[in-house]
Amino acid sequence: RQPVLQALRLLKKDGLVEDAPGRGLRVAPLEAAAIVQVYQVRGALDALAARLAAERRAALPAALLREGRRVARGRDVAAMIEADLAFHRALYAASGNALIAQSAETHWCHVQRAMGAVLQNSRARRPVWDEHEAIAGAVADGDADRAEAAASLHARQASEHLSAQLTQAQTRALASGDPR
């Protein structure tokens, strides 16, 4: 009983569950505005990581890009999310600043939830990997300004796409009488 209560407290602290008056807890709904805020922070961290990695002329593994493009052609959303996460973790590691990865990690659970909801019906899979390739190229070239700009653009476009898709889903749910 204690471990379950502790786990629920942690999920609540992380914003993954919320109070449901008279019913206990429920899974927190995905809200577009909250995802925009998460991506603002993620974008700043990714831009810093890209700049620092470029200053180090780090080489991100080409296998990450190949794997990301491969899974983007398929239907396995969990594999798509894992490939995306692997790319960003490699970027954070390449930055040489461990605090970037630690800071970003606290937000990835929300990013993963949003991506899971959107990627099932999204057509924006290939452009994500084009953007990742642009970031990796700028990093490898040692072009810190271009790497930072590419990472910022990537986060901004992902935020806009995810929030638009979530807003549309929420509108459809309300129209159908589903109060989620």
PDB file of C-alpha atoms in Angstrom:
ATOM      1  CA  ARG A   1       0.000   0.000   0.000  1.00  0.00           C
ATOM      2  CA  GLN A   2       2.781   2.441   0.897  1.00  0.00           C
ATOM      3  CA  PRO A   3       4.718   1.981  -2.378  1.00  0.00           C
ATOM      4  CA  VAL A   4       1.524   2.556  -4.372  1.00  0.00           C
ATOM      5  CA  LEU A   5       0.693   5.733  -2.450  1.00  0.00           C
ATOM      6  CA  GLN A   6       4.250   6.995  -2.926  1.00  0.00           C
ATOM      7  CA  ALA A   7       4.091   6.238  -6.654  1.00  0.00           C
ATOM      8  CA  LEU A   8       0.797   8.100  -6.945  1.00  0.00           C
ATOM      9  CA  ARG A   9       2.283  11.100  -5.097  1.00  0.00           C
ATOM     10  CA  LEU A  10       5.179  11.152  -7.558  1.00  0.00           C
ATOM     11  CA  LEU A  11       2.839  10.915 -10.547  1.00  0.00           C
ATOM     12  CA  LYS A  12       0.788  13.766  -9.132  1.00  0.00           C
ATOM     13  CA  LYS A  13       3.912  15.863  -8.497  1.00  0.00           C
ATOM     14  CA  ASP A  14       4.956  15.290 -12.117  1.00  0.00           C
ATOM     15  CA  GLY A  15       1.516  16.364 -13.350  1.00  0.00           C
ATOM     16  CA  LEU A  16       0.591  12.984 -14.791  1.00  0.00           C
ATOM     17  CA  VAL A  17      -2.367  12.435 -12.468  1.00  0.00           C
ATOM     18  CA  GLU A  18      -4.673  14.911 -10.778  1.00  0.00           C
ATOM     19  CA  ASP A  19      -7.367  14.960  -8.141  1.00  0.00           C
ATOM     20  CA  ALA A  20     -10.789  13.839  -9.279  1.00  0.00           C
ATOM     21  CA  PRO A  21     -13.156  15.154  -6.603  1.00  0.00           C
ATOM     22  CA  GLY A  22     -15.132  12.345  -5.045  1.00  0.00           C
ATOM     23  CA  ARG A  23     -13.254   9.713  -7.070  1.00  0.00           C
ATOM     24  CA  GLY A  24      -9.607   9.916  -6.012  1.00  0.00           C
ATOM     25  CA  LEU A  25      -7.139  10.484  -8.833  1.00  0.00           C
ATOM     26  CA  ARG A  26      -7.366  10.391 -12.610  1.00  0.00           C
ATOM     27  CA  VAL A  27      -4.907  10.611 -15.469  1.00  0.00           C
ATOM     28  CA  ALA A  28      -4.329  14.288 -16.178  1.00  0.00           C
ATOM     29  CA  PRO A  29      -5.636  15.316 -19.587  1.00  0.00           C
ATOM     30  CA  LEU A  30      -3.206  16.452 -22.245  1.00  0.00           C
ATOM     31  CA  GLU A  31      -3.628  20.181 -22.692  1.00  0.00           C
ATOM     32  CA  ALA A  32      -2.195  22.081 -25.626  1.00  0.00           C
ATOM     33  CA  ALA A  33      -1.228  25.104 -23.498  1.00  0.00           C
ATOM     34  CA  ALA A  34       0.784  22.924 -21.126  1.00  0.00           C
ATOM     35  CA  ILE A  35       2.579  21.238 -24.021  1.00  0.00           C
ATOM     36  CA  VAL A  36       3.521  24.649 -25.436  1.00  0.00           C
ATOM     37  CA  GLN A  37       5.112  25.518 -22.079  1.00  0.00           C
ATOM     38  CA  VAL A  38       6.992  22.228 -21.944  1.00  0.00           C
ATOM     39  CA  TYR A  39       8.321  22.835 -25.451  1.00  0.00           C
ATOM     40  CA  GLN A  40       9.421  26.357 -24.569  1.00  0.00           C
ATOM     41  CA  VAL A  41      11.692  24.893 -21.907  1.00  0.00           C
ATOM     42  CA  ARG A  42      12.721  21.964 -24.082  1.00  0.00           C
ATOM     43  CA  GLY A  43      13.508  24.312 -26.963  1.00  0.00           C
ATOM     44  CA  ALA A  44      15.819  26.398 -24.799  1.00  0.00           C
ATOM     45  CA  LEU A  45      17.598  23.292 -23.506  1.00  0.00           C
ATOM     46  CA  ASP A  46      17.895  21.754 -26.981  1.00  0.00           C
ATOM     47  CA  ALA A  47      19.235  25.006 -28.436  1.00  0.00           C
ATOM     48  CA  LEU A  48      21.866  25.233 -25.710  1.00  0.00           C
ATOM     49  CA  ALA A  49      22.791  21.571 -26.172  1.00  0.00           C
ATOM     50  CA  ALA A  50      23.124  22.030 -29.942  1.00  0.00           C
ATOM     51  CA  ARG A  51      25.286  25.147 -29.515  1.00  0.00           C
ATOM     52  CA  LEU A  52      27.599  23.452 -27.021  1.00  0.00           C
ATOM     53  CA  ALA A  53      27.823  20.261 -29.093  1.00  0.00           C
ATOM     54  CA  ALA A  54      28.698  22.315 -32.192  1.00  0.00           C
ATOM     55  CA  GLU A  55      31.384  24.184 -30.284  1.00  0.00           C
ATOM     56  CA  ARG A  56      32.859  20.769 -29.505  1.00  0.00           C
ATOM     57  CA  ARG A  57      32.349  19.638 -33.131  1.00  0.00           C
ATOM     58  CA  ALA A  58      30.659  16.533 -31.784  1.00  0.00           C
ATOM     59  CA  ALA A  59      29.490  13.880 -34.206  1.00  0.00           C
ATOM     60  CA  LEU A  60      26.061  12.468 -33.467  1.00  0.00           C
ATOM     61  CA  PRO A  61      25.821   8.803 -34.500  1.00  0.00           C
ATOM     62  CA  ALA A  62      24.487   8.481 -38.052  1.00  0.00           C
ATOM     63  CA  ALA A  63      22.780   5.268 -36.948  1.00  0.00           C
ATOM     64  CA  LEU A  64      20.363   7.360 -34.857  1.00  0.00           C
ATOM     65  CA  LEU A  65      19.206   9.215 -37.954  1.00  0.00           C
ATOM     66  CA  ARG A  66      18.912   6.031 -40.020  1.00  0.00           C
ATOM     67  CA  GLU A  67      16.919   4.311 -37.273  1.00  0.00           C
ATOM     68  CA  GLY A  68      14.668   7.341 -36.830  1.00  0.00           C
ATOM     69  CA  ARG A  69      13.879   7.488 -40.540  1.00  0.00           C
ATOM     70  CA  ARG A  70      13.246   3.742 -40.589  1.00  0.00           C
ATOM     71  CA  VAL A  71      10.768   3.758 -37.719  1.00  0.00           C
ATOM     72  CA  ALA A  72       9.077   6.916 -39.038  1.00  0.00           C
ATOM     73  CA  ARG A  73       8.019   4.917 -42.108  1.00  0.00           C
ATOM     74  CA  GLY A  74       6.310   2.322 -39.917  1.00  0.00           C
ATOM     75  CA  ARG A  75       3.400   2.259 -37.517  1.00  0.00           C
ATOM     76  CA  ASP A  76       5.165   1.566 -34.211  1.00  0.00           C
ATOM     77  CA  VAL A  77       4.578   4.805 -32.300  1.00  0.00           C
ATOM     78  CA  ALA A  78       6.558   3.610 -29.276  1.00  0.00           C
ATOM     79  CA  ALA A  79       9.579   2.984 -31.528  1.00  0.00           C
ATOM     80  CA  MET A  80       9.173   6.455 -33.060  1.00  0.00           C
ATOM     81  CA  ILE A  81       9.153   8.063 -29.635  1.00  0.00           C
ATOM     82  CA  GLU A  82      12.137   6.006 -28.500  1.00  0.00           C
ATOM     83  CA  ALA A  83      14.118   6.974 -31.629  1.00  0.00           C
ATOM     84  CA  ASP A  84      13.306  10.649 -31.073  1.00  0.00           C
ATOM     85  CA  LEU A  85      14.312  10.421 -27.435  1.00  0.00           C
ATOM     86  CA  ALA A  86      17.559   8.647 -28.386  1.00  0.00           C
ATOM     87  CA  PHE A  87      18.457  11.463 -30.781  1.00  0.00           C
ATOM     88  CA  HIS A  88      17.845  14.167 -28.189  1.00  0.00           C
ATOM     89  CA  ARG A  89      19.688  12.264 -25.462  1.00  0.00           C
ATOM     90  CA  ALA A  90      22.665  11.921 -27.819  1.00  0.00           C
ATOM     91  CA  LEU A  91      22.528  15.670 -28.460  1.00  0.00           C
ATOM     92  CA  TYR A  92      22.477  16.361 -24.714  1.00  0.00           C
ATOM     93  CA  ALA A  93      25.421  14.006 -24.159  1.00  0.00           C
ATOM     94  CA  ALA A  94      27.338  15.628 -27.020  1.00  0.00           C
ATOM     95  CA  SER A  95      26.906  19.017 -25.363  1.00  0.00           C
ATOM     96  CA  GLY A  96      29.206  17.976 -22.528  1.00  0.00           C
ATOM     97  CA  ASN A  97      26.841  19.524 -19.981  1.00  0.00           C
ATOM     98  CA  ALA A  98      25.137  16.835 -17.868  1.00  0.00           C
ATOM     99  CA  LEU A  99      22.713  19.373 -16.388  1.00  0.00           C
ATOM    100  CA  ILE A 100      20.998  19.763 -19.756  1.00  0.00           C
ATOM    101  CA  ALA A 101      20.020  16.092 -19.848  1.00  0.00           C
ATOM    102  CA  GLN A 102      18.944  16.146 -16.202  1.00  0.00           C
ATOM    103  CA  SER A 103      16.801  19.228 -16.755  1.00  0.00           C
ATOM    104  CA  ALA A 104      15.247  17.924 -19.971  1.00  0.00           C
ATOM    105  CA  GLU A 105      14.489  14.515 -18.493  1.00  0.00           C
ATOM    106  CA  THR A 106      11.887  15.970 -16.116  1.00  0.00           C
ATOM    107  CA  HIS A 107       9.810  17.109 -19.098  1.00  0.00           C
ATOM    108  CA  TRP A 108      10.144  14.078 -21.354  1.00  0.00           C
ATOM    109  CA  CYS A 109       7.211  12.213 -19.785  1.00  0.00           C
ATOM    110  CA  HIS A 110       4.903  15.010 -20.983  1.00  0.00           C
ATOM    111  CA  VAL A 111       6.554  15.148 -24.404  1.00  0.00           C
ATOM    112  CA  GLN A 112       6.195  11.386 -24.778  1.00  0.00           C
ATOM    113  CA  ARG A 113       2.494  11.497 -23.849  1.00  0.00           C
ATOM    114  CA  ALA A 114       1.821  14.231 -26.400  1.00  0.00           C
ATOM    115  CA  MET A 115       3.836  12.491 -29.097  1.00  0.00           C
ATOM    116  CA  GLY A 116       2.034   9.222 -28.410  1.00  0.00           C
ATOM    117  CA  ALA A 117      -1.331  10.900 -28.835  1.00  0.00           C
ATOM    118  CA  VAL A 118      -0.368  12.734 -32.017  1.00  0.00           C
ATOM    119  CA  LEU A 119       1.963  10.382 -33.898  1.00  0.00           C
ATOM    120  CA  GLN A 120      -0.723   7.763 -34.379  1.00  0.00           C
ATOM    121  CA  ASN A 121      -2.418   9.958 -36.984  1.00  0.00           C
ATOM    122  CA  SER A 122       0.335  12.378 -37.912  1.00  0.00           C
ATOM    123  CA  ARG A 123       1.851  12.911 -41.316  1.00  0.00           C
ATOM    124  CA  ALA A 124       4.687  15.013 -39.874  1.00  0.00           C
ATOM    125  CA  ARG A 125       7.065  12.130 -39.237  1.00  0.00           C
ATOM    126  CA  ARG A 126       9.582  12.648 -42.045  1.00  0.00           C
ATOM    127  CA  PRO A 127      10.122  16.393 -41.470  1.00  0.00           C
ATOM    128  CA  VAL A 128      11.107  15.669 -37.862  1.00  0.00           C
ATOM    129  CA  TRP A 129      14.022  13.581 -39.087  1.00  0.00           C
ATOM    130  CA  ASP A 130      14.944  16.187 -41.694  1.00  0.00           C
ATOM    131  CA  GLU A 131      15.143  18.657 -38.796  1.00  0.00           C
ATOM    132  CA  HIS A 132      17.208  16.224 -36.716  1.00  0.00           C
ATOM    133  CA  GLU A 133      19.569  15.786 -39.660  1.00  0.00           C
ATOM    134  CA  ALA A 134      19.931  19.575 -39.986  1.00  0.00           C
ATOM    135  CA  ILE A 135      20.816  19.824 -36.291  1.00  0.00           C
ATOM    136  CA  ALA A 136      23.320  16.967 -36.533  1.00  0.00           C
ATOM    137  CA  GLY A 137      24.889  18.489 -39.649  1.00  0.00           C
ATOM    138  CA  ALA A 138      25.333  21.893 -38.051  1.00  0.00           C
ATOM    139  CA  VAL A 139      26.806  20.272 -34.939  1.00  0.00           C
ATOM    140  CA  ALA A 140      29.270  18.216 -36.986  1.00  0.00           C
ATOM    141  CA  ASP A 141      30.232  21.321 -38.996  1.00  0.00           C
ATOM    142  CA  GLY A 142      30.950  23.187 -35.779  1.00  0.00           C
ATOM    143  CA  ASP A 143      28.437  25.894 -36.736  1.00  0.00           C
ATOM    144  CA  ALA A 144      27.092  26.818 -33.286  1.00  0.00           C
ATOM    145  CA  ASP A 145      24.738  29.538 -34.559  1.00  0.00           C
ATOM    146  CA  ARG A 146      23.181  27.265 -37.180  1.00  0.00           C
ATOM    147  CA  ALA A 147      22.926  24.358 -34.714  1.00  0.00           C
ATOM    148  CA  GLU A 148      21.229  26.528 -32.118  1.00  0.00           C
ATOM    149  CA  ALA A 149      18.822  27.980 -34.698  1.00  0.00           C
ATOM    150  CA  ALA A 150      17.987  24.533 -36.099  1.00  0.00           C
ATOM    151  CA  ALA A 151      17.289  23.134 -32.613  1.00  0.00           C
ATOM    152  CA  SER A 152      15.112  26.136 -31.733  1.00  0.00           C
ATOM    153  CA  LEU A 153      13.175  25.818 -34.984  1.00  0.00           C
ATOM    154  CA  HIS A 154      12.718  22.084 -34.441  1.00  0.00           C
ATOM    155  CA  ALA A 155      11.272  22.604 -30.951  1.00  0.00           C
ATOM    156  CA  ARG A 156       9.025  25.442 -32.121  1.00  0.00           C
ATOM    157  CA  GLN A 157       7.646  23.434 -35.044  1.00  0.00           C
ATOM    158  CA  ALA A 158       7.104  20.361 -32.865  1.00  0.00           C
ATOM    159  CA  SER A 159       5.294  22.513 -30.301  1.00  0.00           C
ATOM    160  CA  GLU A 160       3.057  24.090 -32.927  1.00  0.00           C
ATOM    161  CA  HIS A 161       2.250  20.741 -34.513  1.00  0.00           C
ATOM    162  CA  LEU A 162       1.562  18.929 -31.243  1.00  0.00           C
ATOM    163  CA  SER A 163      -0.514  21.740 -29.751  1.00  0.00           C
ATOM    164  CA  ALA A 164      -2.569  22.098 -32.948  1.00  0.00           C
ATOM    165  CA  GLN A 165      -3.237  18.355 -33.049  1.00  0.00           C
ATOM    166  CA  LEU A 166      -4.160  18.279 -29.346  1.00  0.00           C
ATOM    167  CA  THR A 167      -6.457  21.278 -29.753  1.00  0.00           C
ATOM    168  CA  GLN A 168      -8.210  19.580 -32.678  1.00  0.00           C
ATOM    169  CA  ALA A 169      -8.598  16.365 -30.685  1.00  0.00           C
ATOM    170  CA  GLN A 170     -10.012  18.281 -27.705  1.00  0.00           C
ATOM    171  CA  THR A 171     -12.447  20.124 -29.972  1.00  0.00           C
ATOM    172  CA  ARG A 172     -13.611  16.832 -31.522  1.00  0.00           C
ATOM    173  CA  ALA A 173     -14.001  15.258 -28.072  1.00  0.00           C
ATOM    174  CA  LEU A 174     -16.100  18.179 -26.825  1.00  0.00           C
ATOM    175  CA  ALA A 175     -18.240  18.114 -29.965  1.00  0.00           C
ATOM    176  CA  SER A 176     -18.898  14.407 -29.464  1.00  0.00           C
ATOM    177  CA  GLY A 177     -19.865  14.945 -25.829  1.00  0.00           C
ATOM    178  CA  ASP A 178     -16.683  13.443 -24.385  1.00  0.00           C
ATOM    179  CA  PRO A 179     -15.632  15.833 -21.591  1.00  0.00           C
ATOM    180  CA  ARG A 180     -11.925  14.824 -21.604  1.00  0.00           C
TER     181      ARG A 180
END
